[in-house]
C-alpha positions as a LaTeX table, in Angstrom:
\begin{tabular}{lrrr}
\hline
Residue & $x$ (\AA) & $y$ (\AA) & $z$ (\AA) \\
\hline
Met1 & 19.91 & 15.24 & 21.35 \\
Pro2 & 20.42 & 12.05 & 19.30 \\
Arg3 & 22.48 & 9.28 & 20.90 \\
Ser4 & 24.87 & 7.23 & 18.76 \\
Tyr5 & 26.30 & 3.78 & 19.44 \\
Ser6 & 29.19 & 2.53 & 17.27 \\
Ala7 & 31.43 & $-0.49$ & 16.85 \\
Asp8 & 34.22 & $-1.27$ & 14.41 \\
Ser9 & 34.33 & $-4.54$ & 12.49 \\
Arg10 & 36.96 & $-6.26$ & 10.41 \\
Ala11 & 34.18 & $-7.10$ & 7.93 \\
Pro12 & 33.87 & $-4.93$ & 4.81 \\
Ala13 & 30.96 & $-2.50$ & 4.58 \\
Asp14 & 29.08 & $-4.61$ & 2.01 \\
Ala15 & 29.04 & $-7.60$ & 4.40 \\
Ile16 & 27.70 & $-5.38$ & 7.19 \\
Trp17 & 25.13 & $-3.87$ & 4.82 \\
Ser18 & 23.82 & $-7.32$ & 3.91 \\
Leu19 & 23.19 & $-8.13$ & 7.58 \\
Leu20 & 21.87 & $-4.66$ & 8.38 \\
Ser21 & 19.51 & $-4.07$ & 5.44 \\
Arg22 & 17.93 & $-7.50$ & 4.91 \\
Pro23 & 15.12 & $-8.32$ & 7.34 \\
Ser24 & 15.66 & $-12.04$ & 6.73 \\
Arg25 & 19.16 & $-11.70$ & 8.23 \\
Trp26 & 18.27 & $-9.65$ & 11.33 \\
Pro27 & 17.94 & $-12.69$ & 13.64 \\
Glu28 & 21.63 & $-13.47$ & 12.96 \\
Trp29 & 22.70 & $-10.45$ & 15.00 \\
Ala30 & 19.49 & $-9.29$ & 16.74 \\
Pro31 & 18.16 & $-12.40$ & 18.48 \\
His32 & 15.14 & $-10.54$ & 19.87 \\
Ile33 & 13.89 & $-9.96$ & 16.28 \\
Arg34 & 12.26 & $-13.18$ & 15.09 \\
Gly35 & 10.92 & $-11.95$ & 11.77 \\
Ala36 & 9.70 & $-8.94$ & 9.84 \\
Trp37 & 7.21 & $-8.35$ & 7.08 \\
Ala38 & 6.18 & $-5.71$ & 4.54 \\
Leu39 & 9.44 & $-3.76$ & 4.98 \\
Gly40 & 10.93 & $-4.67$ & 1.59 \\
Ser41 & 12.69 & $-7.66$ & 0.12 \\
Pro42 & 15.45 & $-8.52$ & $-0.02$ \\
Glu43 & 16.35 & $-5.11$ & 1.50 \\
Val44 & 14.29 & $-2.62$ & 3.46 \\
Arg45 & 12.69 & 0.04 & 1.25 \\
Arg46 & 12.00 & 3.66 & 2.10 \\
Gly47 & 8.34 & 4.37 & 2.75 \\
Arg48 & 7.42 & 0.79 & 3.62 \\
Cys49 & 5.14 & 0.22 & 6.62 \\
Gly50 & 5.27 & $-3.16$ & 8.27 \\
Ala51 & 6.20 & $-4.86$ & 11.49 \\
Ala52 & 9.04 & $-6.63$ & 13.23 \\
Arg53 & 8.29 & $-9.60$ & 15.48 \\
Val54 & 10.00 & $-9.03$ & 18.82 \\
Leu55 & 10.61 & $-11.73$ & 21.43 \\
Trp56 & 8.87 & $-14.42$ & 19.35 \\
Leu57 & 5.36 & $-13.01$ & 19.71 \\
Ile58 & 4.98 & $-9.24$ & 19.76 \\
Pro59 & 4.53 & $-7.59$ & 16.33 \\
Val60 & 5.84 & $-4.02$ & 16.54 \\
Pro61 & 4.67 & $-1.61$ & 13.79 \\
Val62 & 7.54 & 0.18 & 12.03 \\
Val63 & 8.01 & 2.55 & 9.08 \\
Ile64 & 11.18 & 2.73 & 6.99 \\
Ser65 & 11.52 & 6.52 & 6.88 \\
Ala66 & 14.86 & 6.92 & 5.07 \\
Lys67 & 17.39 & 4.90 & 3.10 \\
Thr68 & 20.70 & 5.58 & 1.41 \\
Pro69 & 21.53 & 2.31 & $-0.40$ \\
Gly70 & 24.68 & 0.62 & 0.83 \\
Arg71 & 25.08 & 3.19 & 3.57 \\
Ser72 & 22.12 & 3.72 & 5.96 \\
Trp73 & 18.45 & 3.28 & 6.68 \\
Thr74 & 16.15 & 4.60 & 9.40 \\
Trp75 & 13.00 & 3.25 & 10.92 \\
Arg76 & 10.40 & 4.89 & 13.10 \\
Val77 & 9.13 & 2.79 & 15.98 \\
Gly78 & 6.52 & 4.67 & 17.98 \\
Pro79 & 8.10 & 8.02 & 18.92 \\
Met80 & 11.65 & 6.78 & 18.24 \\
Asp81 & 13.75 & 6.97 & 15.09 \\
Leu82 & 16.68 & 4.56 & 14.84 \\
Glu83 & 19.20 & 5.10 & 12.07 \\
His84 & 21.36 & 2.10 & 11.10 \\
Ser85 & 24.51 & 3.00 & 9.18 \\
Val86 & 27.77 & 1.51 & 7.97 \\
Glu87 & 30.86 & 3.23 & 6.62 \\
Pro88 & 34.13 & 1.84 & 5.32 \\
Leu89 & 37.00 & 2.10 & 7.77 \\
Gly90 & 40.35 & 0.90 & 6.46 \\
Ser91 & 39.89 & $-2.74$ & 5.45 \\
Gly92 & 36.85 & $-3.04$ & 7.73 \\
Ser93 & 33.94 & $-0.83$ & 8.63 \\
Arg94 & 32.22 & 1.16 & 11.36 \\
Ile95 & 28.64 & 0.42 & 12.33 \\
Thr96 & 26.60 & 3.15 & 13.99 \\
Met97 & 23.04 & 3.20 & 15.28 \\
Thr98 & 21.63 & 6.58 & 16.22 \\
Leu99 & 18.56 & 6.88 & 18.42 \\
Ser100 & 16.46 & 10.04 & 18.42 \\
Ala101 & 13.08 & 10.85 & 19.94 \\
Pro102 & 11.19 & 13.98 & 20.96 \\
Gly103 & 11.79 & 15.89 & 24.18 \\
Pro104 & 11.75 & 13.93 & 27.42 \\
Val105 & 11.26 & 10.57 & 25.67 \\
Glu106 & 14.82 & 10.46 & 24.33 \\
Pro107 & 16.73 & 10.33 & 27.64 \\
Val108 & 14.37 & 7.63 & 28.89 \\
Leu109 & 14.92 & 5.54 & 25.74 \\
Ala110 & 18.67 & 6.19 & 25.90 \\
Ala111 & 18.75 & 4.93 & 29.49 \\
Thr112 & 16.58 & 1.86 & 28.87 \\
Tyr113 & 17.07 & 0.84 & 25.22 \\
Gly114 & 20.48 & 2.47 & 24.69 \\
Pro115 & 22.45 & $-0.34$ & 26.41 \\
Ile116 & 20.63 & $-2.89$ & 24.24 \\
Ile117 & 21.48 & $-0.93$ & 21.09 \\
Ala118 & 25.13 & $-0.77$ & 22.17 \\
Leu119 & 25.13 & $-4.55$ & 22.69 \\
Leu120 & 23.48 & $-5.16$ & 19.30 \\
Val121 & 26.00 & $-2.95$ & 17.46 \\
Arg122 & 28.88 & $-4.88$ & 19.01 \\
Arg123 & 27.19 & $-8.20$ & 18.22 \\
Leu124 & 26.64 & $-7.15$ & 14.59 \\
Ala125 & 30.32 & $-6.20$ & 14.29 \\
Arg126 & 31.35 & $-9.58$ & 15.70 \\
Val127 & 28.89 & $-11.66$ & 13.62 \\
Ala128 & 29.82 & $-9.85$ & 10.40 \\
Gly129 & 33.52 & $-10.32$ & 11.08 \\
Ala130 & 33.04 & $-14.07$ & 11.51 \\
Ala131 & 30.59 & $-14.66$ & 8.64 \\
Pro132 & 31.37 & $-14.98$ & 4.94 \\
Ala133 & 30.06 & $-12.10$ & 2.80 \\
Thr134 & 26.80 & $-12.83$ & 0.97 \\
\hline
\end{tabular}
């Protein structure tokens, strides 16, 4: 069963989307991501296969498997899918990341990577609320 992690931000959805969909901006809210390539520019593009550099040295292969412009995108990392979405909420927005994986892998990922996802969603909400829209 997919696991979702959400946070509300005072930033408008377009400001969140800029941080969420542009690989060049990921280090602003995801400090473990130190770069990405071949995923699309300036925004991720559906069907692109590339990699994200994690912890300054480990390139992790990823595929952008879905995208709804201005709203959500999903990448597949190994057996895991992680959807990144934003929706307007009053004068701000709600950010949600949803983790899904097959069978027994999902609860293990939820227990180990889930707390990190929850932290990143909150960090993104905070960073977007403090940054000017681009």
